[in-house]
JSON list of C-alpha atoms in Angstrom, two decimals:
[
{"chain": "A", "resi": 68, "resn": "MET", "atom": "CA", "xyz": [-52.85, 41.14, -43.34]},
{"chain": "A", "resi": 69, "resn": "ILE", "atom": "CA", "xyz": [-49.54, 41.88, -42.26]},
{"chain": "A", "resi": 70, "resn": "THR", "atom": "CA", "xyz": [-46.14, 40.48, -42.83]},
{"chain": "A", "resi": 71, "resn": "LEU", "atom": "CA", "xyz": [-43.10, 41.53, -41.05]},
{"chain": "A", "resi": 72, "resn": "SER", "atom": "CA", "xyz": [-39.89, 40.72, -43.35]},
{"chain": "A", "resi": 73, "resn": "ASP", "atom": "CA", "xyz": [-36.28, 41.13, -41.87]},
{"chain": "A", "resi": 74, "resn": "ILE", "atom": "CA", "xyz": [-37.12, 43.40, -38.80]},
{"chain": "A", "resi": 75, "resn": "ALA", "atom": "CA", "xyz": [-34.01, 44.62, -36.69]},
{"chain": "A", "resi": 76, "resn": "VAL", "atom": "CA", "xyz": [-34.70, 46.71, -33.31]},
{"chain": "A", "resi": 77, "resn": "SER", "atom": "CA", "xyz": [-32.05, 47.59, -31.17]},
{"chain": "A", "resi": 78, "resn": "TYR", "atom": "CA", "xyz": [-31.98, 50.15, -27.95]},
{"chain": "A", "resi": 79, "resn": "GLY", "atom": "CA", "xyz": [-28.77, 51.84, -28.30]},
{"chain": "A", "resi": 80, "resn": "SER", "atom": "CA", "xyz": [-25.91, 49.03, -28.75]},
{"chain": "A", "resi": 81, "resn": "VAL", "atom": "CA", "xyz": [-28.19, 46.33, -27.75]},
{"chain": "A", "resi": 82, "resn": "SER", "atom": "CA", "xyz": [-29.95, 44.22, -30.22]},
{"chain": "A", "resi": 83, "resn": "VAL", "atom": "CA", "xyz": [-33.82, 43.55, -29.46]},
{"chain": "A", "resi": 84, "resn": "LEU", "atom": "CA", "xyz": [-34.84, 42.17, -32.60]},
{"chain": "A", "resi": 85, "resn": "LYS", "atom": "CA", "xyz": [-32.68, 40.45, -34.86]},
{"chain": "A", "resi": 86, "resn": "GLY", "atom": "CA", "xyz": [-33.97, 39.88, -38.13]},
{"chain": "A", "resi": 87, "resn": "ILE", "atom": "CA", "xyz": [-37.61, 39.07, -37.72]},
{"chain": "A", "resi": 88, "resn": "SER", "atom": "CA", "xyz": [-39.92, 37.64, -40.38]},
{"chain": "A", "resi": 89, "resn": "LEU", "atom": "CA", "xyz": [-43.56, 36.74, -39.43]},
{"chain": "A", "resi": 90, "resn": "GLU", "atom": "CA", "xyz": [-46.94, 37.14, -41.40]},
{"chain": "A", "resi": 91, "resn": "ILE", "atom": "CA", "xyz": [-50.61, 37.22, -39.94]},
{"chain": "A", "resi": 92, "resn": "LYS", "atom": "CA", "xyz": [-53.54, 36.17, -42.12]},
{"chain": "A", "resi": 93, "resn": "GLU", "atom": "CA", "xyz": [-56.63, 38.10, -42.04]},
{"chain": "A", "resi": 94, "resn": "GLY", "atom": "CA", "xyz": [-59.28, 36.53, -39.32]},
{"chain": "A", "resi": 95, "resn": "GLU", "atom": "CA", "xyz": [-56.32, 34.53, -37.38]},
{"chain": "A", "resi": 96, "resn": "VAL", "atom": "CA", "xyz": [-55.41, 34.51, -33.73]},
{"chain": "A", "resi": 97, "resn": "VAL", "atom": "CA", "xyz": [-51.70, 34.36, -33.87]},
{"chain": "A", "resi": 98, "resn": "THR", "atom": "CA", "xyz": [-49.48, 34.06, -30.74]},
{"chain": "A", "resi": 99, "resn": "LEU", "atom": "CA", "xyz": [-46.05, 34.72, -29.95]},
{"chain": "A", "resi": 100, "resn": "ILE", "atom": "CA", "xyz": [-44.71, 32.96, -26.94]},
{"chain": "A", "resi": 101, "resn": "GLY", "atom": "CA", "xyz": [-41.20, 33.47, -25.30]},
{"chain": "A", "resi": 102, "resn": "ALA", "atom": "CA", "xyz": [-39.71, 34.20, -22.07]},
{"chain": "A", "resi": 103, "resn": "ASN", "atom": "CA", "xyz": [-39.51, 37.66, -20.23]},
{"chain": "A", "resi": 104, "resn": "GLY", "atom": "CA", "xyz": [-36.80, 39.91, -21.90]},
{"chain": "A", "resi": 105, "resn": "ALA", "atom": "CA", "xyz": [-36.97, 37.60, -25.37]},
{"chain": "A", "resi": 106, "resn": "GLY", "atom": "CA", "xyz": [-38.13, 40.65, -27.28]},
{"chain": "A", "resi": 107, "resn": "LYS", "atom": "CA", "xyz": [-42.49, 40.32, -27.29]},
{"chain": "A", "resi": 108, "resn": "THR", "atom": "CA", "xyz": [-43.36, 43.21, -26.36]},
{"chain": "A", "resi": 109, "resn": "THR", "atom": "CA", "xyz": [-40.79, 45.27, -28.39]},
{"chain": "A", "resi": 110, "resn": "MET", "atom": "CA", "xyz": [-42.07, 42.96, -31.18]},
{"chain": "A", "resi": 111, "resn": "LEU", "atom": "CA", "xyz": [-45.68, 44.91, -30.81]},
{"chain": "A", "resi": 112, "resn": "MET", "atom": "CA", "xyz": [-44.56, 48.41, -29.79]},
{"chain": "A", "resi": 113, "resn": "THR", "atom": "CA", "xyz": [-42.30, 48.23, -33.08]},
{"chain": "A", "resi": 114, "resn": "ILE", "atom": "CA", "xyz": [-45.44, 47.14, -35.08]},
{"chain": "A", "resi": 115, "resn": "SER", "atom": "CA", "xyz": [-47.42, 49.92, -33.56]},
{"chain": "A", "resi": 116, "resn": "GLY", "atom": "CA", "xyz": [-44.48, 52.67, -34.76]},
{"chain": "A", "resi": 117, "resn": "ILE", "atom": "CA", "xyz": [-43.64, 53.48, -31.12]},
{"chain": "A", "resi": 118, "resn": "VAL", "atom": "CA", "xyz": [-40.07, 51.52, -31.21]},
{"chain": "A", "resi": 119, "resn": "PRO", "atom": "CA", "xyz": [-38.68, 52.15, -34.59]},
{"chain": "A", "resi": 120, "resn": "SER", "atom": "CA", "xyz": [-37.12, 49.29, -36.68]},
{"chain": "A", "resi": 121, "resn": "LEU", "atom": "CA", "xyz": [-33.66, 49.96, -37.82]},
{"chain": "A", "resi": 122, "resn": "SER", "atom": "CA", "xyz": [-33.71, 47.84, -41.07]},
{"chain": "A", "resi": 123, "resn": "GLY", "atom": "CA", "xyz": [-37.03, 45.53, -43.05]},
{"chain": "A", "resi": 124, "resn": "THR", "atom": "CA", "xyz": [-40.32, 46.30, -43.94]},
{"chain": "A", "resi": 125, "resn": "MET", "atom": "CA", "xyz": [-43.86, 45.78, -42.56]},
{"chain": "A", "resi": 126, "resn": "THR", "atom": "CA", "xyz": [-47.08, 45.92, -45.02]},
{"chain": "A", "resi": 127, "resn": "LEU", "atom": "CA", "xyz": [-50.42, 46.07, -43.91]},
{"chain": "A", "resi": 128, "resn": "CYS", "atom": "CA", "xyz": [-53.28, 44.27, -46.21]},
{"chain": "A", "resi": 129, "resn": "GLY", "atom": "CA", "xyz": [-50.10, 45.35, -48.81]},
{"chain": "A", "resi": 130, "resn": "GLU", "atom": "CA", "xyz": [-49.09, 48.48, -47.86]},
{"chain": "A", "resi": 131, "resn": "THR", "atom": "CA", "xyz": [-46.19, 49.29, -46.53]},
{"chain": "A", "resi": 132, "resn": "ILE", "atom": "CA", "xyz": [-46.59, 50.86, -43.10]},
{"chain": "A", "resi": 133, "resn": "SER", "atom": "CA", "xyz": [-42.63, 50.69, -42.24]},
{"chain": "A", "resi": 134, "resn": "GLY", "atom": "CA", "xyz": [-41.29, 54.22, -40.18]},
{"chain": "A", "resi": 135, "resn": "LEU", "atom": "CA", "xyz": [-44.96, 55.78, -40.00]},
{"chain": "A", "resi": 136, "resn": "PRO", "atom": "CA", "xyz": [-45.84, 57.36, -37.14]},
{"chain": "A", "resi": 137, "resn": "PRO", "atom": "CA", "xyz": [-48.04, 55.72, -34.34]},
{"chain": "A", "resi": 138, "resn": "HIS", "atom": "CA", "xyz": [-51.00, 57.98, -35.01]},
{"chain": "A", "resi": 139, "resn": "ASP", "atom": "CA", "xyz": [-51.27, 56.81, -38.82]},
{"chain": "A", "resi": 140, "resn": "ILE", "atom": "CA", "xyz": [-50.39, 53.15, -38.03]},
{"chain": "A", "resi": 141, "resn": "VAL", "atom": "CA", "xyz": [-53.93, 53.47, -35.76]},
{"chain": "A", "resi": 142, "resn": "GLN", "atom": "CA", "xyz": [-55.44, 55.36, -39.14]},
{"chain": "A", "resi": 143, "resn": "LYS", "atom": "CA", "xyz": [-54.31, 52.23, -41.16]},
{"chain": "A", "resi": 144, "resn": "GLY", "atom": "CA", "xyz": [-56.13, 50.02, -38.88]},
{"chain": "A", "resi": 145, "resn": "ILE", "atom": "CA", "xyz": [-54.01, 48.72, -35.78]},
{"chain": "A", "resi": 146, "resn": "SER", "atom": "CA", "xyz": [-54.77, 49.14, -32.43]},
{"chain": "A", "resi": 147, "resn": "GLN", "atom": "CA", "xyz": [-52.62, 47.39, -29.09]},
{"chain": "A", "resi": 148, "resn": "VAL", "atom": "CA", "xyz": [-53.54, 46.80, -25.76]},
{"chain": "A", "resi": 149, "resn": "PRO", "atom": "CA", "xyz": [-50.62, 47.66, -23.75]},
{"chain": "A", "resi": 150, "resn": "GLU", "atom": "CA", "xyz": [-48.83, 45.24, -21.63]},
{"chain": "A", "resi": 151, "resn": "GLY", "atom": "CA", "xyz": [-50.09, 46.44, -17.38]},
{"chain": "A", "resi": 152, "resn": "ARG", "atom": "CA", "xyz": [-53.47, 48.04, -19.18]},
{"chain": "A", "resi": 153, "resn": "ARG", "atom": "CA", "xyz": [-52.18, 51.80, -18.68]},
{"chain": "A", "resi": 154, "resn": "ILE", "atom": "CA", "xyz": [-55.75, 53.01, -18.39]},
{"chain": "A", "resi": 155, "resn": "PHE", "atom": "CA", "xyz": [-56.50, 56.44, -17.47]},
{"chain": "A", "resi": 156, "resn": "PRO", "atom": "CA", "xyz": [-57.38, 55.94, -13.72]},
{"chain": "A", "resi": 157, "resn": "GLU", "atom": "CA", "xyz": [-59.29, 59.61, -13.41]},
{"chain": "A", "resi": 158, "resn": "LEU", "atom": "CA", "xyz": [-61.60, 59.26, -16.33]},
{"chain": "A", "resi": 159, "resn": "THR", "atom": "CA", "xyz": [-64.44, 57.65, -16.49]},
{"chain": "A", "resi": 160, "resn": "ILE", "atom": "CA", "xyz": [-65.19, 53.66, -18.48]},
{"chain": "A", "resi": 161, "resn": "LEU", "atom": "CA", "xyz": [-66.88, 56.38, -20.94]},
{"chain": "A", "resi": 162, "resn": "GLU", "atom": "CA", "xyz": [-64.27, 58.51, -21.46]},
{"chain": "A", "resi": 163, "resn": "ASN", "atom": "CA", "xyz": [-61.25, 56.09, -21.47]},
{"chain": "A", "resi": 164, "resn": "LEU", "atom": "CA", "xyz": [-63.55, 54.49, -24.48]},
{"chain": "A", "resi": 165, "resn": "GLU", "atom": "CA", "xyz": [-63.90, 57.99, -25.66]},
{"chain": "A", "resi": 166, "resn": "MET", "atom": "CA", "xyz": [-60.31, 58.11, -25.90]},
{"chain": "A", "resi": 167, "resn": "GLY", "atom": "CA", "xyz": [-59.87, 55.05, -27.74]},
{"chain": "A", "resi": 168, "resn": "ALA", "atom": "CA", "xyz": [-61.92, 56.60, -30.82]},
{"chain": "A", "resi": 169, "resn": "PHE", "atom": "CA", "xyz": [-60.23, 60.23, -30.42]},
{"chain": "A", "resi": 170, "resn": "LEU", "atom": "CA", "xyz": [-59.09, 59.72, -34.39]},
{"chain": "A", "resi": 171, "resn": "GLU", "atom": "CA", "xyz": [-62.81, 59.48, -34.98]},
{"chain": "A", "resi": 172, "resn": "ARG", "atom": "CA", "xyz": [-64.43, 62.28, -36.62]},
{"chain": "A", "resi": 173, "resn": "ASN", "atom": "CA", "xyz": [-67.54, 60.70, -37.58]},
{"chain": "A", "resi": 174, "resn": "ILE", "atom": "CA", "xyz": [-69.80, 60.76, -34.37]},
{"chain": "A", "resi": 175, "resn": "LYS", "atom": "CA", "xyz": [-72.25, 57.91, -36.01]},
{"chain": "A", "resi": 176, "resn": "ARG", "atom": "CA", "xyz": [-69.27, 55.52, -36.37]},
{"chain": "A", "resi": 177, "resn": "LYS", "atom": "CA", "xyz": [-67.66, 56.16, -33.00]},
{"chain": "A", "resi": 178, "resn": "LYS", "atom": "CA", "xyz": [-71.25, 55.70, -31.43]},
{"chain": "A", "resi": 179, "resn": "GLY", "atom": "CA", "xyz": [-71.17, 52.37, -33.27]},
{"chain": "A", "resi": 180, "resn": "ALA", "atom": "CA", "xyz": [-67.94, 51.50, -31.88]},
{"chain": "A", "resi": 181, "resn": "LEU", "atom": "CA", "xyz": [-69.36, 52.24, -28.52]},
{"chain": "A", "resi": 182, "resn": "ASP", "atom": "CA", "xyz": [-72.49, 49.66, -28.72]},
{"chain": "A", "resi": 183, "resn": "GLU", "atom": "CA", "xyz": [-69.89, 47.50, -30.47]},
{"chain": "A", "resi": 184, "resn": "VAL", "atom": "CA", "xyz": [-67.48, 47.51, -26.95]},
{"chain": "A", "resi": 185, "resn": "PHE", "atom": "CA", "xyz": [-70.59, 47.74, -24.68]},
{"chain": "A", "resi": 186, "resn": "SER", "atom": "CA", "xyz": [-72.23, 44.49, -26.64]},
{"chain": "A", "resi": 187, "resn": "PHE", "atom": "CA", "xyz": [-68.48, 42.32, -25.70]},
{"chain": "A", "resi": 188, "resn": "PHE", "atom": "CA", "xyz": [-68.28, 43.66, -22.18]},
{"chain": "A", "resi": 189, "resn": "PRO", "atom": "CA", "xyz": [-71.49, 44.34, -20.83]},
{"chain": "A", "resi": 190, "resn": "VAL", "atom": "CA", "xyz": [-70.09, 45.61, -17.74]},
{"chain": "A", "resi": 191, "resn": "LEU", "atom": "CA", "xyz": [-68.85, 48.73, -18.95]},
{"chain": "A", "resi": 192, "resn": "PHE", "atom": "CA", "xyz": [-71.99, 49.78, -19.77]},
{"chain": "A", "resi": 193, "resn": "GLU", "atom": "CA", "xyz": [-73.08, 49.27, -16.61]},
{"chain": "A", "resi": 194, "resn": "ARG", "atom": "CA", "xyz": [-70.42, 51.26, -15.32]},
{"chain": "A", "resi": 195, "resn": "ARG", "atom": "CA", "xyz": [-69.69, 53.48, -17.91]},
{"chain": "A", "resi": 196, "resn": "SER", "atom": "CA", "xyz": [-70.05, 56.62, -15.19]},
{"chain": "A", "resi": 197, "resn": "GLN", "atom": "CA", "xyz": [-67.30, 55.35, -12.88]},
{"chain": "A", "resi": 198, "resn": "ARG", "atom": "CA", "xyz": [-63.86, 56.33, -12.94]},
{"chain": "A", "resi": 199, "resn": "GLY", "atom": "CA", "xyz": [-61.21, 53.65, -14.33]},
{"chain": "A", "resi": 200, "resn": "GLY", "atom": "CA", "xyz": [-58.98, 53.59, -11.38]},
{"chain": "A", "resi": 201, "resn": "THR", "atom": "CA", "xyz": [-61.94, 51.81, -9.22]},
{"chain": "A", "resi": 202, "resn": "LEU", "atom": "CA", "xyz": [-62.20, 49.21, -11.32]},
{"chain": "A", "resi": 203, "resn": "SER", "atom": "CA", "xyz": [-60.97, 45.45, -10.54]},
{"chain": "A", "resi": 204, "resn": "GLY", "atom": "CA", "xyz": [-57.91, 44.37, -12.45]},
{"chain": "A", "resi": 205, "resn": "GLY", "atom": "CA", "xyz": [-60.00, 42.03, -14.30]},
{"chain": "A", "resi": 206, "resn": "GLU", "atom": "CA", "xyz": [-62.44, 45.20, -15.55]},
{"chain": "A", "resi": 207, "resn": "GLN", "atom": "CA", "xyz": [-59.25, 47.13, -16.02]},
{"chain": "A", "resi": 208, "resn": "GLN", "atom": "CA", "xyz": [-58.17, 44.76, -18.88]},
{"chain": "A", "resi": 209, "resn": "MET", "atom": "CA", "xyz": [-61.95, 44.11, -20.43]},
{"chain": "A", "resi": 210, "resn": "LEU", "atom": "CA", "xyz": [-61.64, 48.64, -20.14]},
{"chain": "A", "resi": 211, "resn": "ALA", "atom": "CA", "xyz": [-58.08, 48.57, -22.27]},
{"chain": "A", "resi": 212, "resn": "ILE", "atom": "CA", "xyz": [-59.29, 46.24, -24.68]},
{"chain": "A", "resi": 213, "resn": "GLY", "atom": "CA", "xyz": [-62.21, 48.11, -25.21]},
{"chain": "A", "resi": 214, "resn": "ARG", "atom": "CA", "xyz": [-60.63, 51.12, -25.28]},
{"chain": "A", "resi": 215, "resn": "ALA", "atom": "CA", "xyz": [-58.56, 49.87, -28.04]},
{"chain": "A", "resi": 216, "resn": "LEU", "atom": "CA", "xyz": [-61.25, 47.98, -30.28]},
{"chain": "A", "resi": 217, "resn": "MET", "atom": "CA", "xyz": [-63.12, 51.76, -30.23]},
{"chain": "A", "resi": 218, "resn": "ALA", "atom": "CA", "xyz": [-60.69, 52.52, -33.03]},
{"chain": "A", "resi": 219, "resn": "ARG", "atom": "CA", "xyz": [-62.31, 49.95, -35.44]},
{"chain": "A", "resi": 220, "resn": "PRO", "atom": "CA", "xyz": [-59.03, 48.46, -36.00]},
{"chain": "A", "resi": 221, "resn": "LYS", "atom": "CA", "xyz": [-58.64, 45.33, -39.09]},
{"chain": "A", "resi": 222, "resn": "LEU", "atom": "CA", "xyz": [-55.26, 44.01, -36.43]},
{"chain": "A", "resi": 223, "resn": "LEU", "atom": "CA", "xyz": [-55.60, 43.86, -32.40]},
{"chain": "A", "resi": 224, "resn": "LEU", "atom": "CA", "xyz": [-52.30, 43.52, -30.91]},
{"chain": "A", "resi": 225, "resn": "LEU", "atom": "CA", "xyz": [-52.79, 41.89, -27.01]},
{"chain": "A", "resi": 226, "resn": "ASP", "atom": "CA", "xyz": [-49.63, 42.26, -24.61]},
{"chain": "A", "resi": 227, "resn": "GLU", "atom": "CA", "xyz": [-49.98, 40.27, -21.64]},
{"chain": "A", "resi": 228, "resn": "PRO", "atom": "CA", "xyz": [-54.05, 40.25, -21.43]},
{"chain": "A", "resi": 229, "resn": "SER", "atom": "CA", "xyz": [-53.74, 38.01, -18.07]},
{"chain": "A", "resi": 230, "resn": "LEU", "atom": "CA", "xyz": [-51.12, 39.66, -16.60]},
{"chain": "A", "resi": 231, "resn": "GLY", "atom": "CA", "xyz": [-51.50, 40.06, -12.54]},
{"chain": "A", "resi": 232, "resn": "LEU", "atom": "CA", "xyz": [-55.33, 38.47, -12.81]},
{"chain": "A", "resi": 233, "resn": "SER", "atom": "CA", "xyz": [-56.74, 35.50, -10.96]},
{"chain": "A", "resi": 234, "resn": "PRO", "atom": "CA", "xyz": [-57.04, 32.06, -12.56]},
{"chain": "A", "resi": 235, "resn": "VAL", "atom": "CA", "xyz": [-60.88, 32.98, -13.05]},
{"chain": "A", "resi": 236, "resn": "MET", "atom": "CA", "xyz": [-60.41, 36.16, -14.25]},
{"chain": "A", "resi": 237, "resn": "VAL", "atom": "CA", "xyz": [-57.87, 34.95, -16.99]},
{"chain": "A", "resi": 238, "resn": "GLY", "atom": "CA", "xyz": [-60.35, 32.30, -17.95]},
{"chain": "A", "resi": 239, "resn": "LYS", "atom": "CA", "xyz": [-63.15, 34.87, -18.68]},
{"chain": "A", "resi": 240, "resn": "ILE", "atom": "CA", "xyz": [-60.34, 37.38, -20.48]},
{"chain": "A", "resi": 241, "resn": "PHE", "atom": "CA", "xyz": [-59.71, 34.73, -22.82]},
{"chain": "A", "resi": 242, "resn": "GLU", "atom": "CA", "xyz": [-62.97, 33.49, -23.12]},
{"chain": "A", "resi": 243, "resn": "MET", "atom": "CA", "xyz": [-63.92, 37.30, -24.27]},
{"chain": "A", "resi": 244, "resn": "ILE", "atom": "CA", "xyz": [-60.74, 37.35, -26.48]},
{"chain": "A", "resi": 245, "resn": "LYS", "atom": "CA", "xyz": [-62.46, 34.34, -28.36]},
{"chain": "A", "resi": 246, "resn": "GLY", "atom": "CA", "xyz": [-65.76, 36.11, -28.51]},
{"chain": "A", "resi": 247, "resn": "ILE", "atom": "CA", "xyz": [-63.62, 39.00, -30.39]},
{"chain": "A", "resi": 248, "resn": "SER", "atom": "CA", "xyz": [-62.43, 36.32, -32.97]},
{"chain": "A", "resi": 249, "resn": "ARG", "atom": "CA", "xyz": [-65.65, 34.94, -33.62]},
{"chain": "A", "resi": 250, "resn": "GLN", "atom": "CA", "xyz": [-66.86, 38.30, -34.80]},
{"chain": "A", "resi": 251, "resn": "GLY", "atom": "CA", "xyz": [-63.52, 38.31, -37.33]},
{"chain": "A", "resi": 252, "resn": "LYS", "atom": "CA", "xyz": [-61.29, 40.12, -35.91]},
{"chain": "A", "resi": 253, "resn": "THR", "atom": "CA", "xyz": [-57.68, 39.40, -36.53]},
{"chain": "A", "resi": 254, "resn": "ILE", "atom": "CA", "xyz": [-55.31, 39.22, -33.53]},
{"chain": "A", "resi": 255, "resn": "PHE", "atom": "CA", "xyz": [-51.93, 38.66, -32.53]},
{"chain": "A", "resi": 256, "resn": "LEU", "atom": "CA", "xyz": [-51.14, 37.80, -28.90]},
{"chain": "A", "resi": 257, "resn": "VAL", "atom": "CA", "xyz": [-48.17, 38.20, -26.47]},
{"chain": "A", "resi": 258, "resn": "GLU", "atom": "CA", "xyz": [-48.84, 36.19, -23.58]},
{"chain": "A", "resi": 259, "resn": "GLN", "atom": "CA", "xyz": [-46.70, 34.54, -21.01]},
{"chain": "A", "resi": 260, "resn": "ASN", "atom": "CA", "xyz": [-49.48, 31.86, -20.19]},
{"chain": "A", "resi": 261, "resn": "ALA", "atom": "CA", "xyz": [-48.59, 29.57, -23.24]},
{"chain": "A", "resi": 262, "resn": "TYR", "atom": "CA", "xyz": [-51.09, 27.08, -22.48]},
{"chain": "A", "resi": 263, "resn": "ALA", "atom": "CA", "xyz": [-53.90, 29.50, -22.56]},
{"chain": "A", "resi": 264, "resn": "ALA", "atom": "CA", "xyz": [-52.53, 31.39, -25.30]},
{"chain": "A", "resi": 265, "resn": "LEU", "atom": "CA", "xyz": [-51.69, 28.30, -27.71]},
{"chain": "A", "resi": 266, "resn": "ALA", "atom": "CA", "xyz": [-55.18, 26.50, -26.73]},
{"chain": "A", "resi": 267, "resn": "LEU", "atom": "CA", "xyz": [-56.86, 29.60, -28.25]},
{"chain": "A", "resi": 268, "resn": "ALA", "atom": "CA", "xyz": [-54.71, 30.51, -31.10]},
{"chain": "A", "resi": 269, "resn": "ASP", "atom": "CA", "xyz": [-54.76, 29.08, -34.26]},
{"chain": "A", "resi": 270, "resn": "ARG", "atom": "CA", "xyz": [-50.84, 29.24, -35.03]},
{"chain": "A", "resi": 271, "resn": "GLY", "atom": "CA", "xyz": [-47.68, 30.48, -32.56]},
{"chain": "A", "resi": 272, "resn": "TYR", "atom": "CA", "xyz": [-44.34, 31.69, -33.06]},
{"chain": "A", "resi": 273, "resn": "VAL", "atom": "CA", "xyz": [-41.89, 31.10, -30.41]},
{"chain": "A", "resi": 274, "resn": "MET", "atom": "CA", "xyz": [-39.07, 33.83, -29.59]},
{"chain": "A", "resi": 275, "resn": "GLU", "atom": "CA", "xyz": [-35.87, 33.22, -27.48]},
{"chain": "A", "resi": 276, "resn": "THR", "atom": "CA", "xyz": [-33.57, 36.64, -27.47]},
{"chain": "A", "resi": 277, "resn": "GLY", "atom": "CA", "xyz": [-34.91, 38.29, -30.66]},
{"chain": "A", "resi": 278, "resn": "LYS", "atom": "CA", "xyz": [-35.05, 35.86, -32.74]},
{"chain": "A", "resi": 279, "resn": "ILE", "atom": "CA", "xyz": [-38.39, 33.49, -34.13]},
{"chain": "A", "resi": 280, "resn": "VAL", "atom": "CA", "xyz": [-37.06, 29.75, -33.32]},
{"chain": "A", "resi": 281, "resn": "LEU", "atom": "CA", "xyz": [-40.37, 27.87, -34.24]},
{"chain": "A", "resi": 282, "resn": "PHE", "atom": "CA", "xyz": [-43.15, 28.62, -35.69]},
{"chain": "A", "resi": 283, "resn": "ASP", "atom": "CA", "xyz": [-46.16, 25.93, -36.15]},
{"chain": "A", "resi": 284, "resn": "SER", "atom": "CA", "xyz": [-50.08, 25.46, -36.05]},
{"chain": "A", "resi": 285, "resn": "ALA", "atom": "CA", "xyz": [-51.05, 25.73, -32.05]},
{"chain": "A", "resi": 286, "resn": "PRO", "atom": "CA", "xyz": [-51.86, 22.24, -31.45]},
{"chain": "A", "resi": 287, "resn": "ASN", "atom": "CA", "xyz": [-48.75, 21.40, -33.05]},
{"chain": "A", "resi": 288, "resn": "LEU", "atom": "CA", "xyz": [-46.92, 23.56, -30.95]},
{"chain": "A", "resi": 289, "resn": "LEU", "atom": "CA", "xyz": [-49.04, 22.40, -27.56]},
{"chain": "A", "resi": 290, "resn": "LYS", "atom": "CA", "xyz": [-47.39, 18.77, -28.47]},
{"chain": "A", "resi": 291, "resn": "ASN", "atom": "CA", "xyz": [-43.73, 20.22, -29.56]},
{"chain": "A", "resi": 292, "resn": "PRO", "atom": "CA", "xyz": [-41.68, 18.42, -26.99]},
{"chain": "A", "resi": 293, "resn": "MET", "atom": "CA", "xyz": [-39.41, 21.62, -26.73]},
{"chain": "A", "resi": 294, "resn": "VAL", "atom": "CA", "xyz": [-42.30, 23.97, -26.40]},
{"chain": "A", "resi": 295, "resn": "GLN", "atom": "CA", "xyz": [-43.74, 21.79, -23.47]},
{"chain": "A", "resi": 296, "resn": "SER", "atom": "CA", "xyz": [-40.21, 21.63, -21.83]},
{"chain": "A", "resi": 297, "resn": "ALA", "atom": "CA", "xyz": [-39.59, 25.00, -21.86]},
{"chain": "A", "resi": 298, "resn": "TYR", "atom": "CA", "xyz": [-42.92, 26.94, -21.73]},
{"chain": "A", "resi": 299, "resn": "LEU", "atom": "CA", "xyz": [-45.86, 24.71, -20.44]},
{"chain": "A", "resi": 300, "resn": "GLY", "atom": "CA", "xyz": [-44.00, 23.24, -17.62]},
{"chain": "A", "resi": 301, "resn": "GLY", "atom": "CA", "xyz": [-43.15, 19.66, -18.99]},
{"chain": "A", "resi": 302, "resn": "MET", "atom": "CA", "xyz": [-46.71, 19.38, -19.47]},
{"chain": "A", "resi": 303, "resn": "SER", "atom": "CA", "xyz": [-47.28, 17.06, -21.96]},
{"chain": "A", "resi": 304, "resn": "ILE", "atom": "CA", "xyz": [-50.49, 17.18, -24.01]}
]
């Protein structure tokens, strides 16, 4: 689905991503874990075209997307759910979702995408006339995911979907992500909750200070002593 080869990114004189290479196959859920400041969000912003890379190449389904502006990358099939959700609080749920399909001019396709989102998140249908800012944190996260799905992406990027949510709501959000995956959606998940992310994912990458230091199947990473010590609180799986 997507391949990154030797991607480097800097903010001014500060090197943030240092020769990152990874791949995600169609239909996979792949997670990226690491400490705060490791470069995880920058990785997603680079894939989305928001942060430019200094070097390296990115290909989506064999087509080079390096250097494309964000709206072109969306049209190629990548949508991102940003950290902190960033919904439009004054717009209704329906209006927020329609913003996710801003580039879609086909009314029938837009309606199909909306029906699909409402099938994943029935609560959004029930409250579609309610302003986004009045929703709970978990409901806003559903709305942010739904907005990204409105573009009918080939690849869905999720940045910290459990951030700021209660344990009960975290479980619900991850169940919903699992349901989206079962529909064949390819997902790249950045998540601070390493256990929940690896329990959901097929494969995982571990990032430290802008470099990939480890990658393996998710079950193997859950059993890895370094991962257990650094990211699972010493928990032995």
